[in-house]
Coordinates of C-alpha atoms (C1' of nucleotides) in Angstrom, one line a residue:
Chain A
M8 CA 8.8 -34.3 17.0
L9 CA 11.6 -33.9 19.5
T10 CA 12.4 -30.5 18.2
R11 CA 8.9 -29.3 18.8
L12 CA 8.8 -30.8 22.3
F13 CA 12.1 -29.2 23.2
S14 CA 11.0 -25.8 21.9
D15 CA 7.9 -25.8 23.9
P16 CA 8.5 -24.4 27.4
S17 CA 5.5 -26.1 28.8
L18 CA 6.9 -29.4 28.0
L19 CA 10.3 -28.7 29.5
P20 CA 9.9 -30.3 33.0
D21 CA 9.0 -33.6 31.5
V22 CA 11.6 -33.3 28.8
Q23 CA 14.2 -32.6 31.4
K24 CA 12.9 -35.5 33.3
Y25 CA 13.5 -37.9 30.5
S26 CA 16.5 -36.4 29.1
G27 CA 18.3 -35.6 32.3
W28 CA 18.7 -31.9 31.5
A29 CA 17.9 -30.8 35.0
E30 CA 21.1 -32.3 36.2
D31 CA 23.0 -30.1 33.9
S32 CA 21.0 -27.0 34.4
D33 CA 22.9 -24.2 36.2
S34 CA 20.1 -22.2 37.7
E35 CA 20.9 -18.6 38.5
D36 CA 18.7 -17.9 41.3
A37 CA 17.7 -19.9 44.2
K38 CA 14.1 -20.1 43.2
I39 CA 14.8 -21.5 39.9
K40 CA 17.2 -23.8 41.6
D41 CA 14.6 -25.0 44.0
E42 CA 12.2 -25.5 41.2
D43 CA 14.8 -27.5 39.3
H44 CA 15.4 -29.4 42.5
D45 CA 11.7 -30.1 42.9
T46 CA 11.4 -31.0 39.3
Q47 CA 14.2 -33.4 39.6
D48 CA 12.7 -34.9 42.7
D49 CA 9.5 -35.3 40.7
M50 CA 11.3 -36.7 38.0
D51 CA 12.9 -39.3 40.1
S52 CA 9.8 -40.3 41.8
S53 CA 7.7 -40.3 38.6
D54 CA 10.4 -42.1 36.8
L55 CA 10.0 -44.8 39.4
R56 CA 6.2 -44.6 38.9
G57 CA 6.6 -44.7 35.3
D58 CA 8.7 -47.7 35.3
S59 CA 6.3 -49.5 37.4
R60 CA 3.5 -49.0 34.9
T61 CA 1.7 -52.1 34.0
H62 CA 2.5 -53.7 30.7
S63 CA -1.0 -53.6 29.7
E64 CA -0.8 -49.8 29.5
H65 CA 1.6 -50.1 26.7
A66 CA -0.4 -52.7 24.7
G67 CA -1.4 -51.4 21.3
E68 CA 0.7 -48.4 21.4
D69 CA 3.1 -49.4 18.7
D70 CA 1.7 -50.1 15.3
E71 CA 5.0 -50.9 13.9
D72 CA 6.1 -53.5 16.4
D73 CA 3.4 -56.1 16.8
E74 CA 5.5 -58.7 18.5
V75 CA 3.9 -60.4 21.4
E76 CA 5.7 -61.3 24.4
E77 CA 6.3 -65.0 24.5
E78 CA 5.4 -65.6 28.1
D79 CA 1.8 -64.6 27.5
D80 CA 0.9 -67.3 25.0
G81 CA 2.1 -70.0 27.3
E82 CA -1.5 -71.3 27.8
D83 CA -0.6 -74.9 28.6
T84 CA 3.0 -74.5 29.2
E85 CA 2.8 -72.8 32.6
G86 CA 0.7 -75.5 34.1
E87 CA -0.1 -74.3 37.7
R88 CA 0.1 -70.6 36.9
P89 CA -3.3 -68.9 36.4
K90 CA -4.0 -68.1 32.8
K91 CA -3.7 -64.4 32.1
R92 CA -6.5 -62.7 30.4
G93 CA -6.8 -59.6 28.3
P94 CA -4.9 -58.4 25.3
K95 CA -1.6 -60.1 24.8
K96 CA 1.3 -58.1 26.0
R97 CA 3.7 -56.7 23.5
K98 CA 7.4 -56.6 23.9
M99 CA 8.5 -53.2 25.2
T100 CA 11.0 -52.4 22.5
Q101 CA 13.2 -49.4 22.9
A102 CA 11.2 -47.5 20.3
R103 CA 7.9 -48.2 22.0
I104 CA 9.3 -47.1 25.4
E105 CA 10.4 -43.9 23.8
R106 CA 7.0 -43.3 22.2
S107 CA 5.4 -44.1 25.5
K108 CA 7.5 -41.5 27.2
M109 CA 6.8 -38.9 24.7
R110 CA 3.2 -39.4 24.9
R111 CA 3.4 -39.2 28.6
I112 CA 5.4 -36.0 28.4
K113 CA 2.8 -34.4 26.2
A114 CA 0.0 -35.6 28.4
N115 CA 1.7 -34.1 31.4
A116 CA 2.2 -30.8 29.7
R117 CA -1.4 -30.6 28.7
E118 CA -2.5 -31.5 32.2
R119 CA -0.2 -28.8 33.6
T120 CA -1.7 -26.3 31.2
R121 CA -5.2 -27.4 32.0
M122 CA -4.6 -27.0 35.7
H123 CA -3.0 -23.6 35.1
D124 CA -6.1 -22.5 33.2
L125 CA -8.2 -23.7 36.0
N126 CA -6.2 -21.8 38.5
S127 CA -6.3 -18.6 36.6
A128 CA -10.1 -19.0 36.3
L129 CA -10.1 -19.4 40.0
D130 CA -8.0 -16.3 40.5
N131 CA -10.5 -14.4 38.4
L132 CA -13.3 -15.8 40.6
R133 CA -11.3 -14.6 43.7
K134 CA -11.4 -11.1 42.4
V135 CA -15.1 -11.0 42.0
V136 CA -16.2 -12.5 45.3
P137 CA -16.3 -10.4 48.4
C138 CA -13.0 -9.9 50.2
Y139 CA -10.4 -10.1 47.7
S140 CA -6.8 -10.1 48.7
K141 CA -3.7 -10.7 46.6
T142 CA -1.6 -11.6 49.6
Q143 CA -4.1 -13.6 51.6
K144 CA -5.6 -15.7 48.9
L145 CA -8.6 -17.7 49.7
S146 CA -8.1 -21.3 49.2
K147 CA -9.7 -23.0 46.2
I148 CA -12.4 -24.6 48.1
E149 CA -13.2 -21.5 50.1
T150 CA -13.2 -19.4 47.0
L151 CA -15.8 -21.8 45.5
R152 CA -17.9 -21.8 48.7
L153 CA -17.8 -18.1 49.0
A154 CA -18.7 -17.6 45.4
K155 CA -21.7 -20.0 45.8
N156 CA -22.8 -18.1 48.8
Y157 CA -22.4 -14.7 47.0
I158 CA -24.4 -15.9 44.0
W159 CA -27.1 -17.1 46.4
A160 CA -27.1 -13.9 48.3
L161 CA -27.4 -11.8 45.2
S162 CA -30.1 -14.1 43.9
E163 CA -32.0 -13.6 47.1
I164 CA -31.7 -9.9 46.7
L165 CA -33.2 -10.1 43.2
R166 CA -35.9 -12.5 44.3
N167 CA -37.0 -10.4 47.3
G168 CA -36.5 -7.2 45.5
K169 CA -35.3 -5.5 48.7
R170 CA -32.1 -4.9 50.5
P171 CA -31.2 -7.4 53.1
D172 CA -29.8 -6.4 56.4
L173 CA -26.1 -6.8 56.7
V174 CA -26.3 -9.6 59.3
S175 CA -28.3 -11.9 57.1
Y176 CA -26.1 -11.0 54.2
V177 CA -23.0 -12.0 56.0
Q178 CA -24.7 -15.0 57.4
T179 CA -25.4 -16.1 53.8
L180 CA -21.9 -15.3 52.7
C181 CA -20.3 -17.2 55.5
K182 CA -22.4 -20.3 55.4
G183 CA -20.1 -23.4 55.3
L184 CA -17.0 -21.3 55.3
S185 CA -14.1 -22.1 57.5
Q186 CA -13.4 -20.0 60.6
P187 CA -10.6 -18.1 59.1
T188 CA -12.6 -17.3 56.0
T189 CA -15.5 -16.4 58.1
N190 CA -13.3 -14.0 60.0
L191 CA -12.0 -12.6 56.8
V192 CA -15.4 -11.9 55.5
A193 CA -16.3 -10.5 58.9
G194 CA -13.4 -8.4 58.8
C195 CA -14.2 -7.1 55.4
L196 CA -17.6 -6.3 56.6
Q197 CA -16.5 -4.9 59.9
L198 CA -18.4 -7.4 62.0
N199 CA -17.7 -9.5 64.9
S200 CA -18.2 -13.0 63.6
R201 CA -20.1 -14.0 66.7
N202 CA -22.9 -11.7 65.8
F203 CA -23.7 -13.3 62.6
L204 CA -22.6 -16.9 62.8
T205 CA -25.4 -19.1 61.8
E206 CA -26.9 -21.6 64.3
Q207 CA -25.6 -24.3 62.0
Q208 CA -22.1 -23.0 62.2
C209 CA -22.4 -22.8 66.0
Q210 CA -23.6 -26.4 66.1
E211 CA -20.8 -27.4 63.8
G212 CA -18.3 -25.4 65.8
G213 CA -16.3 -28.4 66.7
R214 CA -15.1 -28.4 63.2
Y215 CA -12.9 -25.4 63.7
G216 CA -12.9 -24.9 67.4
S217 CA -14.2 -26.1 70.6
G218 CA -17.7 -25.4 69.9
S219 CA -18.0 -21.7 70.4
F220 CA -16.7 -19.3 67.9
S221 CA -14.5 -16.6 68.9
M222 CA -13.2 -13.9 66.7
H223 CA -10.1 -13.8 68.8
S224 CA -9.2 -17.4 68.2
Y225 CA -8.4 -16.8 64.6
P226 CA -7.2 -13.4 64.2
Y227 CA -7.2 -13.4 60.4
Q228 CA -5.0 -10.5 59.8
C229 CA -4.7 -8.4 56.8
A230 CA -1.4 -8.5 55.1
R231 CA -1.3 -4.8 55.1
L232 CA -1.5 -4.2 58.8
S233 CA 1.8 -2.7 58.9
S234 CA 1.3 -0.6 55.9
P235 CA 2.5 3.0 56.6
H236 CA -0.6 4.3 55.1
C237 CA -2.6 3.1 58.0
Q238 CA -0.2 3.6 60.8
P239 CA -1.3 6.0 63.4
G240 CA 0.6 9.1 63.0
S241 CA 1.2 8.7 59.4
N242 CA 0.3 11.6 57.4
S243 CA 0.3 9.9 54.1
H244 CA -3.2 8.4 54.2
P245 CA -6.5 9.9 54.7
L246 CA -7.4 7.2 57.1
R247 CA -4.4 7.6 59.1
T248 CA -6.1 9.2 62.1
H249 CA -8.1 6.1 62.8
G250 CA -5.2 3.8 63.3
Y251 CA -6.8 1.4 60.9
C252 CA -8.5 1.7 57.7
S253 CA -12.1 0.5 58.0
A254 CA -14.1 -0.6 55.1
Y255 CA -16.7 1.9 56.1
D256 CA -14.1 4.6 56.4
S257 CA -13.2 3.8 52.9
L258 CA -16.8 3.5 51.8
Y259 CA -18.4 6.4 53.5
G260 CA -15.8 8.5 55.1
G261 CA -13.8 8.3 51.9
S262 CA -16.5 9.3 49.5
G263 CA -15.1 11.9 47.3
S264 CA -11.7 11.6 49.0
P265 CA -8.6 11.3 46.9
E266 CA -8.3 7.7 47.5
Y267 CA -11.2 7.0 45.3
N268 CA -9.1 7.9 42.4
S269 CA -5.9 7.0 43.8
P270 CA -3.5 5.4 41.3
E271 CA -2.7 3.1 44.1
Y272 CA -5.7 1.1 43.2
E273 CA -5.8 -1.5 40.6
G274 CA -7.3 -1.5 37.3
P275 CA -10.7 -2.8 36.4
L276 CA -11.3 -6.5 36.2
S277 CA -14.3 -8.3 35.2
P278 CA -17.0 -6.4 36.9
P279 CA -17.4 -7.4 40.5
L280 CA -20.9 -6.4 41.4
C281 CA -21.3 -4.8 44.7
I282 CA -24.4 -5.6 46.5
N283 CA -25.5 -2.0 46.0
G284 CA -25.2 -2.3 42.3
N285 CA -21.9 -0.5 42.0
F286 CA -18.9 -1.9 40.4
S287 CA -16.0 -2.5 42.7
L288 CA -13.0 -1.7 40.5
K289 CA -9.7 -3.2 41.5
H290 CA -7.1 -1.5 39.3
Q291 CA -4.6 -3.9 38.1
G292 CA -1.4 -3.0 36.4
S293 CA -0.7 0.0 38.5
A294 CA 2.9 0.8 38.9
S295 CA 2.5 1.9 42.5
P296 CA 4.7 0.3 45.1
D297 CA 1.7 -0.9 47.1
N298 CA 0.5 -2.7 44.1
E299 CA 3.8 -4.4 43.7
K300 CA 3.4 -5.5 47.2
G301 CA 0.2 -7.0 46.3
Y302 CA -1.8 -5.2 48.9
H303 CA -5.3 -5.2 48.2
Y304 CA -8.5 -5.9 49.8
S305 CA -11.9 -5.2 48.4
M306 CA -15.3 -5.5 49.9
H307 CA -18.3 -5.6 47.7
Y308 CA -20.9 -4.9 50.2
S309 CA -21.7 -1.2 50.6
G310 CA -25.3 -0.6 50.7
L311 CA -26.4 0.3 54.1
P312 CA -29.2 2.4 55.3
G313 CA -28.3 5.8 56.6
S314 CA -24.7 5.0 55.9
R315 CA -24.0 8.2 54.2
S316 CA -24.8 10.1 57.3
T317 CA -23.0 7.6 59.5
G318 CA -19.7 8.6 60.7
A319 CA -16.9 6.3 60.2
H320 CA -16.8 5.4 63.8
N321 CA -20.5 5.3 64.4
L322 CA -21.2 2.4 62.2
V323 CA -24.7 1.2 61.8
F324 CA -25.1 -2.1 60.2
G325 CA -28.7 -2.0 59.4
S326 CA -31.5 -2.4 61.9
S327 CA -30.9 -6.0 62.7
G328 CA -27.3 -5.4 62.9
A329 CA -27.8 -2.7 65.4
R330 CA -30.2 -4.8 67.4
S331 CA -27.8 -7.7 67.5
G332 CA -25.3 -5.5 69.3
I333 CA -22.4 -5.3 66.9
H334 CA -19.3 -4.5 68.7
S335 CA -16.7 -2.3 67.4
E336 CA -14.0 -3.5 69.7
N337 CA -13.5 -6.6 67.9
V338 CA -13.6 -5.2 64.5
L339 CA -10.6 -6.3 62.5
P340 CA -8.3 -3.6 61.4
Y341 CA -8.3 -4.2 57.8
H342 CA -6.2 -1.6 56.3
D343 CA -6.5 -2.3 52.7
M344 CA -10.1 -2.7 52.0
H345 CA -10.5 -0.5 49.0
L346 CA -13.8 0.3 47.6
H347 CA -14.2 1.8 44.3
H348 CA -17.3 3.2 43.0
E349 CA -17.9 3.7 39.4
R350 CA -21.5 3.6 38.3
A351 CA -22.5 1.2 35.7
P352 CA -25.8 2.0 34.2
V353 CA -26.7 -1.5 33.8
Y354 CA -26.8 -1.9 37.5
D355 CA -28.9 1.1 38.2
E356 CA -32.0 -1.0 38.7
L357 CA -30.4 -3.1 41.3
N358 CA -28.8 0.0 42.7
A359 CA -32.1 1.5 43.3
F360 CA -32.8 -1.1 46.1
F361 CA -30.2 0.4 48.2
H362 CA -30.5 4.1 47.6
N363 CA -34.2 4.7 48.3
Chain B
dT23 C1' 5.1 -32.0 64.1
dA24 C1' 0.5 -32.6 62.2
dG25 C1' -2.6 -30.8 59.1
dG26 C1' -4.0 -27.9 55.2
dC27 C1' -3.2 -26.5 50.7
dC28 C1' -1.1 -26.9 46.5
dA29 C1' 1.4 -28.5 42.1
dT30 C1' 2.5 -32.3 39.5
dC31 C1' 2.4 -36.9 37.7
dT32 C1' -0.2 -40.7 36.4
dG33 C1' -3.6 -44.0 34.7
dG34 C1' -8.3 -44.6 33.6
dT35 C1' -12.4 -43.2 31.1
dC36 C1' -15.0 -40.9 27.8
dC37 C1' -15.6 -38.3 23.7
dT38 C1' -14.6 -36.7 19.0
Chain C
dA20 C1' -5.8 -42.2 18.0
dG21 C1' -5.5 -38.4 20.5
dG22 C1' -7.3 -35.0 23.7
dA23 C1' -10.0 -33.6 27.8
dC24 C1' -11.3 -34.6 32.1
dC25 C1' -11.0 -36.8 36.5
dA26 C1' -9.3 -38.8 40.7
dG27 C1' -5.6 -40.9 43.4
dA28 C1' -0.8 -40.5 44.9
dT29 C1' 3.1 -38.1 46.2
dG30 C1' 5.9 -34.6 47.9
dG31 C1' 6.8 -29.7 49.1
dC32 C1' 5.7 -25.6 51.6
dC33 C1' 3.6 -23.1 55.3
dT34 C1' 1.5 -22.4 59.7
dA35 C1' -0.4 -23.2 64.3

DNA sequence: TAGGCCATCTGGTCCT
DNA sequence: AGGACCAGATGGCCTA
């Protein structure tokens, strides 16, 4: 039993906790050292917590040792003391304590694994919702909210059978999202948030601001702003001349450009469906330096009317978008919104909505 | 420094 | 009985 536990890395933190291994461990790098330190801190605190566990928790956990603590059966001996109810407590023998600890260790390991699984599932979800970034990860709650909105938006598209204008699409996506996430989505979609914020959000503006939203108050910057690819004057990137890499540059200006097949991009994941029915492929596992830096943004919205003929700097966000006076001056410079288009036949039908 | 986010531990409950 | 799931507590890290 102990051998199996000690050989299982997932059980190590708790094993260290209870065996005092962490004190002896000589970590080679600071990170590990910190983790050890943290673990030890946790150990100490949880040891305290563990020691303070109620006796009732241990009741019935030892089938070999059925001794009952004597203090509990003092029904008429304690006189004034209120009679205790519930199962009679058992003596915490050393063996029982050890078994209890081992069970707790195993339970902790399972719980850790479970939470890791949950987090990796959440990571997968992050990759298929609009605006994915390895460096600026959406929080868990924001990921779930955005995913819900995304599903809703796609459902609406299917239900109505027509392409929505970008503004309503973004409104749907951003419903209930925090200001930073709203700005992120806005940046991904090259919109000024004040042009698409819902009335509800404006009314609830106090949650994140003083009541009026301002794109400037939360400059949600892309982690790749300083990427040499996107610096003015850099010759290394097809979008260099713009000073920033707009999503629409990537989308429409970049059609057929080398970046579409650039090895810089990540490998395919589970298919993130663009609103125009295309897959947005984020190539993982690329050995490119940029990938190692984790720079990546993707936007999954790409179906806009007349967009093919729209220049990168004459963005037209659909009729209502144009009517609502979308500004370009507040467009966030997202340098690493990479859009990847590989047709998947299964989405042709949906695709048709946006290419007619 | 406060607040947000996160990882982990923990005990309770439910299910098999 | 043991595992899965859940929620509360706690402490660390980061950022405005």
